[in-house]
Coordinates of C-alpha atoms in Angstrom, one line a residue:
Chain C
X76 CA -55.2 -38.8 -91.5
X77 CA -54.7 -39.4 -87.8
X78 CA -55.1 -36.4 -85.6
X79 CA -52.5 -35.3 -83.1
X80 CA -52.0 -37.6 -80.1
X81 CA -50.7 -36.3 -76.8
X82 CA -48.4 -38.5 -74.7
X83 CA -48.1 -37.1 -71.1
X84 CA -44.7 -37.4 -69.7
X85 CA -44.5 -35.2 -66.5
X86 CA -40.9 -35.9 -65.8
X87 CA -38.1 -33.8 -64.6
X88 CA -35.3 -33.4 -67.1
X89 CA -33.0 -34.0 -64.2
X90 CA -34.7 -37.2 -63.1
X91 CA -32.3 -39.7 -64.8
X92 CA -29.2 -37.8 -63.8
X93 CA -30.5 -37.7 -60.1
X94 CA -31.0 -41.4 -60.2
X95 CA -27.5 -42.0 -61.7
X96 CA -26.0 -39.7 -59.0
X97 CA -27.8 -41.6 -56.2
X98 CA -26.5 -44.9 -57.5
X99 CA -22.9 -43.6 -57.8
X100 CA -23.1 -42.2 -54.3
X101 CA -24.3 -45.6 -52.9
X102 CA -21.4 -47.3 -54.8
X103 CA -18.8 -44.8 -53.4
X104 CA -20.1 -45.5 -49.9
X105 CA -19.6 -49.2 -50.4
X106 CA -16.0 -48.6 -51.8
X107 CA -15.2 -46.1 -49.0
X108 CA -14.4 -43.3 -51.5
X109 CA -15.2 -39.7 -50.7
X110 CA -16.0 -37.6 -53.7
X111 CA -15.9 -33.9 -53.3
X112 CA -17.4 -31.7 -56.0
X113 CA -15.5 -28.5 -56.0
X114 CA -17.0 -25.5 -57.9
X115 CA -16.3 -21.9 -58.4
X116 CA -16.1 -19.2 -61.0
X117 CA -13.1 -19.2 -63.3
X118 CA -10.1 -17.7 -61.8
X119 CA -11.2 -18.0 -58.2
X120 CA -8.2 -20.1 -57.3
X121 CA -9.6 -23.6 -57.2
X122 CA -6.4 -25.3 -58.4
X123 CA -4.1 -23.3 -56.2
X124 CA -6.3 -24.0 -53.2
X125 CA -6.5 -27.7 -54.1
X126 CA -2.7 -28.0 -54.5
X127 CA -2.3 -26.5 -51.0
X128 CA -4.9 -28.8 -49.5
X129 CA -3.5 -31.9 -51.1
X130 CA 0.0 -31.2 -49.9
X131 CA -1.3 -31.0 -46.3
X132 CA -3.2 -34.2 -46.7
X133 CA -1.5 -36.5 -49.1
X134 CA 0.6 -38.2 -46.3
X135 CA -2.5 -39.0 -44.4
X136 CA -4.9 -40.3 -47.0
X137 CA -4.8 -41.4 -50.7
X138 CA -6.0 -38.6 -52.9
X139 CA -6.8 -38.3 -56.6
X140 CA -8.1 -35.5 -58.7
X141 CA -10.4 -35.3 -61.7
X142 CA -10.1 -32.0 -63.6
X143 CA -13.1 -31.0 -65.7
X144 CA -12.7 -28.5 -68.3
X145 CA -14.1 -27.7 -71.7
X146 CA -10.7 -28.2 -73.2
X147 CA -6.9 -28.4 -72.4
X148 CA -5.2 -30.4 -69.6
X149 CA -3.2 -27.5 -67.9
X150 CA -4.9 -28.1 -64.6
X151 CA -4.4 -31.9 -64.4
X152 CA -0.7 -31.4 -65.3
X153 CA -0.3 -28.6 -62.8
X154 CA -1.8 -30.7 -60.0
X155 CA 0.4 -33.7 -60.9
X156 CA 3.6 -31.6 -61.0
X157 CA 2.8 -29.7 -57.8
X158 CA 1.6 -32.6 -55.6
X159 CA 2.7 -35.9 -57.3
X160 CA -0.8 -37.4 -56.9
X161 CA -2.7 -39.1 -59.7
X162 CA -4.8 -36.5 -61.6
X163 CA -6.8 -37.0 -64.7
X164 CA -8.4 -34.5 -67.1
X165 CA -12.0 -34.9 -68.2
X166 CA -13.2 -33.0 -71.2
X167 CA -16.9 -32.0 -71.2
X168 CA -17.0 -31.5 -75.0
X169 CA -18.1 -27.9 -74.9
X170 CA -20.6 -28.5 -72.1
X171 CA -20.6 -26.2 -69.2
X172 CA -21.0 -28.8 -66.4
X173 CA -20.4 -32.4 -65.5
X174 CA -23.3 -34.9 -64.9
X175 CA -23.2 -38.1 -63.0
X176 CA -22.5 -40.2 -66.0
X177 CA -19.4 -38.2 -67.0
X178 CA -18.3 -38.3 -63.4
X179 CA -18.7 -42.1 -63.3
X180 CA -16.7 -42.4 -66.5
X181 CA -13.9 -40.5 -64.9
X182 CA -14.1 -42.5 -61.7
X183 CA -13.7 -45.7 -63.8
X184 CA -10.2 -44.6 -64.6
X185 CA -7.8 -47.0 -63.1
X186 CA -5.5 -44.2 -61.7
X187 CA -8.3 -43.4 -59.2
X188 CA -9.1 -46.9 -58.2
X189 CA -7.8 -47.0 -54.7
X190 CA -8.2 -43.3 -53.6
X191 CA -9.8 -42.4 -50.2
X192 CA -10.6 -39.0 -51.5
X193 CA -11.3 -38.0 -55.1
X194 CA -11.7 -34.3 -55.8
X195 CA -13.7 -33.3 -58.9
X196 CA -12.7 -29.9 -59.9
X197 CA -15.8 -28.9 -61.9
X198 CA -16.0 -26.4 -64.8
X199 CA -15.4 -22.9 -63.7
X200 CA -19.1 -21.6 -63.6
X201 CA -21.5 -20.6 -60.9
X202 CA -24.7 -21.5 -62.7
X203 CA -24.7 -24.8 -64.6
X204 CA -22.8 -27.1 -62.3
X205 CA -25.2 -26.4 -59.5
X206 CA -28.0 -27.9 -61.6
X207 CA -26.5 -31.3 -62.0
X208 CA -25.9 -33.8 -59.1
X209 CA -22.5 -35.3 -60.0
X210 CA -23.0 -38.1 -57.3
X211 CA -20.5 -36.4 -55.1
X212 CA -20.7 -36.9 -51.3
X213 CA -20.3 -33.2 -50.7
X214 CA -20.4 -30.0 -52.8
X215 CA -18.1 -27.2 -51.9
X216 CA -17.3 -23.9 -53.6
X217 CA -14.7 -21.3 -53.7
X218 CA -15.6 -17.7 -53.7
X219 CA -12.8 -15.2 -54.1
X220 CA -12.7 -11.8 -52.5
X221 CA -12.5 -9.9 -55.9
X222 CA -15.8 -11.4 -57.1
X223 CA -17.7 -9.6 -54.3
X224 CA -19.6 -10.6 -51.2
X225 CA -23.0 -10.4 -53.0
X226 CA -22.5 -13.6 -55.0
X227 CA -24.7 -15.7 -52.7
X228 CA -27.6 -13.3 -53.7
X229 CA -26.8 -13.5 -57.4
X230 CA -26.3 -17.3 -57.7
X231 CA -28.7 -18.6 -55.2
X232 CA -28.7 -22.2 -56.4
X233 CA -24.9 -22.6 -56.2
X234 CA -24.8 -21.4 -52.7
X235 CA -27.8 -23.6 -51.6
X236 CA -26.2 -26.8 -52.9
X237 CA -22.8 -26.2 -51.2
X238 CA -22.1 -27.3 -47.6
X239 CA -18.8 -25.5 -47.6
X240 CA -17.9 -22.1 -48.9
X241 CA -14.3 -21.3 -49.0
X242 CA -13.5 -17.6 -49.3
X243 CA -10.3 -17.3 -51.1
X244 CA -7.8 -14.4 -51.6
X245 CA -8.3 -13.0 -48.2
X246 CA -4.9 -11.2 -48.6
X247 CA -6.4 -8.6 -50.9
X248 CA -9.3 -7.9 -48.7
X249 CA -8.1 -4.3 -47.9
X250 CA -8.3 -3.5 -51.6
X251 CA -11.9 -4.6 -52.2
X252 CA -15.3 -3.5 -50.8
X253 CA -15.8 -7.2 -49.6
X254 CA -17.5 -7.5 -46.2
X255 CA -16.7 -11.0 -44.8
X256 CA -19.6 -10.8 -42.2
X257 CA -22.1 -9.7 -44.8
X258 CA -21.0 -12.5 -47.0
X259 CA -21.5 -15.0 -44.1
X260 CA -24.9 -13.6 -43.7
X261 CA -25.8 -14.0 -47.4
X262 CA -24.5 -17.6 -47.4
X263 CA -26.5 -18.4 -44.3
X264 CA -29.6 -17.1 -46.0
X265 CA -29.1 -19.7 -48.8
X266 CA -28.0 -22.5 -46.7
X267 CA -28.0 -22.3 -42.9
X268 CA -25.9 -25.4 -42.6
X269 CA -23.1 -24.1 -44.9
X270 CA -19.6 -23.7 -43.3
X271 CA -17.6 -20.6 -44.3
X272 CA -13.8 -21.0 -44.4
X273 CA -11.7 -17.9 -45.2
X274 CA -8.4 -18.8 -46.7
X275 CA -5.5 -17.4 -48.8
X276 CA -4.3 -20.1 -51.1
X277 CA -1.3 -18.0 -52.2
X278 CA 0.2 -17.8 -48.6
X279 CA -1.5 -20.9 -47.3
X280 CA -3.3 -19.1 -44.5
X281 CA -6.5 -20.8 -43.4
X282 CA -6.1 -23.8 -45.8
X283 CA -5.3 -26.0 -42.8
X284 CA -8.9 -25.4 -41.5
X285 CA -10.3 -26.5 -44.9
X286 CA -8.0 -29.6 -45.0
X287 CA -8.8 -30.5 -41.4
X288 CA -12.5 -30.3 -42.2
X289 CA -12.0 -32.5 -45.4
X290 CA -9.9 -35.1 -43.5
X291 CA -12.7 -35.4 -40.9
X292 CA -15.3 -35.8 -43.5
X293 CA -13.4 -38.5 -45.3
X294 CA -13.0 -40.3 -42.0
X295 CA -16.7 -40.1 -41.2
X296 CA -17.7 -41.3 -44.6
X297 CA -15.5 -44.4 -44.3
X298 CA -16.6 -45.3 -40.8
X299 CA -20.2 -44.4 -40.5
Chain V
X2 CA -25.8 -21.1 -70.7
X3 CA -26.6 -24.7 -69.7
X4 CA -29.6 -24.8 -72.0
X5 CA -27.9 -26.8 -74.7
X6 CA -27.0 -29.6 -72.1
X7 CA -30.7 -29.6 -71.0
X8 CA -31.8 -29.8 -74.6
X9 CA -29.7 -33.0 -74.9
X10 CA -31.4 -34.4 -71.9
X11 CA -34.9 -33.6 -73.3
X12 CA -34.1 -35.2 -76.6
X13 CA -32.8 -38.4 -74.8
X14 CA -36.0 -38.6 -72.8
X15 CA -38.3 -37.8 -75.8
X16 CA -36.6 -40.5 -77.8
X17 CA -37.0 -42.9 -75.2
X18 CA -40.8 -42.2 -74.8
X19 CA -41.1 -42.3 -78.6
X20 CA -39.6 -45.7 -78.9
X21 CA -41.7 -47.1 -76.1
X22 CA -44.8 -45.8 -77.9
X23 CA -43.7 -46.8 -81.4
X24 CA -43.8 -43.2 -82.6
X25 CA -42.0 -42.2 -85.8
X26 CA -42.1 -38.5 -85.5
X27 CA -42.8 -35.9 -82.7
X28 CA -44.5 -32.6 -83.8
X29 CA -44.4 -30.8 -80.4
X30 CA -42.7 -31.0 -77.0
X31 CA -44.3 -29.1 -74.2
X32 CA -42.1 -28.1 -71.1
X33 CA -42.9 -26.8 -67.7
X34 CA -40.1 -24.4 -66.8
X35 CA -40.1 -22.7 -63.3
X36 CA -39.4 -19.0 -63.2
X37 CA -36.4 -19.4 -60.9
X38 CA -35.1 -22.7 -62.5
X39 CA -32.2 -20.7 -64.1
X40 CA -33.4 -22.1 -67.5
X41 CA -34.0 -19.2 -70.0
X42 CA -36.9 -20.1 -72.2
X43 CA -35.6 -18.2 -75.2
X44 CA -32.2 -19.8 -75.0
X45 CA -33.8 -23.2 -74.6
X46 CA -35.9 -22.8 -77.8
X47 CA -32.9 -21.6 -79.7
X48 CA -30.7 -24.5 -78.6
X49 CA -33.8 -26.8 -79.3
X50 CA -34.1 -25.7 -82.9
X51 CA -30.4 -26.3 -83.5
X52 CA -30.3 -29.8 -81.9
X53 CA -33.8 -31.1 -82.7
X54 CA -33.3 -30.6 -86.4
X55 CA -30.4 -33.0 -86.3
X56 CA -32.6 -35.8 -85.2
X57 CA -34.9 -37.6 -87.7
X58 CA -37.5 -38.1 -85.0
X59 CA -37.6 -34.4 -84.1
X60 CA -37.1 -32.6 -87.5
X61 CA -39.3 -29.4 -87.3
X62 CA -40.6 -30.4 -84.0
X63 CA -41.7 -27.4 -81.9
X64 CA -40.8 -26.7 -78.2
X65 CA -43.5 -25.0 -76.3
X66 CA -42.5 -23.6 -72.9
X67 CA -45.1 -23.0 -70.1
X68 CA -43.4 -20.7 -67.5
X69 CA -44.4 -21.7 -63.9
X70 CA -44.5 -18.6 -61.7
X71 CA -42.2 -19.0 -58.6
X72 CA -44.1 -19.1 -55.1
X73 CA -42.4 -19.2 -51.8
X74 CA -44.0 -20.5 -48.7
X75 CA -43.3 -18.8 -45.3
X76 CA -43.2 -21.2 -42.2
X77 CA -43.3 -18.0 -40.0
X78 CA -46.8 -16.9 -40.9
X79 CA -48.0 -19.6 -43.2
X80 CA -48.6 -17.4 -46.2
X81 CA -47.3 -17.7 -49.8
X82 CA -45.7 -14.9 -51.8
X83 CA -44.0 -14.2 -55.2
X84 CA -40.4 -15.3 -55.0
X85 CA -39.2 -13.1 -57.8
X86 CA -40.7 -9.9 -56.1
X87 CA -39.6 -10.6 -52.6
X88 CA -36.8 -13.3 -52.5
X89 CA -35.9 -15.2 -49.4
X90 CA -37.4 -12.9 -46.8
X91 CA -41.2 -13.0 -46.2
X92 CA -42.9 -9.6 -47.1
X93 CA -45.7 -10.4 -44.6
X94 CA -43.9 -11.1 -41.4
X95 CA -40.1 -10.6 -42.2
X96 CA -39.2 -14.2 -41.5
X97 CA -36.3 -16.0 -43.2
X98 CA -37.8 -19.4 -42.5
X99 CA -39.2 -19.8 -46.1
X100 CA -38.9 -22.3 -48.8
X101 CA -39.7 -22.5 -52.5
X102 CA -43.1 -24.0 -53.1
X103 CA -42.9 -24.1 -56.9
X104 CA -40.9 -22.4 -59.7
X105 CA -37.9 -24.7 -59.9
X106 CA -39.4 -27.1 -62.5
X107 CA -37.6 -28.3 -65.5
X108 CA -40.1 -30.8 -66.7
X109 CA -41.2 -32.5 -69.9
X110 CA -45.0 -32.1 -69.6
X111 CA -46.1 -33.9 -72.7
X112 CA -45.3 -34.6 -76.4
X113 CA -47.7 -34.3 -79.4
X114 CA -47.2 -37.0 -82.0

């Protein structure tokens, strides 16, 4: 009988995905498409914030949305009805995140072909989506006031991969022990470059700042 | 909770290596998992058992996890310290100018065939 043979691999499980993501980003650069990966916990107001943002930008640039969820198409339908822009639903088949290959499959959809900005609304979850590079140009996340200002400490990876942290539901600030300055400090600890933008998606307050930042990002991506 | 997704990635990589090496069955897969990689070894091995047994190549194949302790390096004073005990701020000099030296690994180390 043969003995046991050991084959050394020494390879990160994420290596293939990281390679796919780099390839996708290079392709997006060539096509002049800006892909924003938007992440958050369930119920933080991703879809509402997105609708507000899209309505501020849709006359300036061509926008499309990919909604990723484990099941259902409620978000894709909601976006389409509220904004009139193309929106497709991706199902992750039970998985808690999207990877670069799933993102590419979504982007191959004809409805998204000529967009300047594609927003990927990732699965609501602060852990898993942070692990997988989707090929997006930029990662952003939404943290809502009721979740608490300590989340950057509890989910360090999510906050270190995001360049923008939108703080949503600012209208309920008086009812929660949420300290905005403390939150900024915690975010800075995870990623000194991260920009913090407080908004209230319900009233629209502050969303213009997020939209202006996004518009500038899209312009830079196309020109530089 | 992303352990099942990671298991599918591992299976894909192991299958590829097995094919390249003309291996018919794998008896053990050894992983290096960093202490702060957010992968929980117990969940990983549970998901592994479920998924691996569904593959001819990996029926009964074990998954051994080596946990790599997390170490952070401080650029302020040049010293290293345990990430899990002290977090982002250096316990030696109080600097925030620190970075993770190791402990974020999710690597397939080797397979036994």
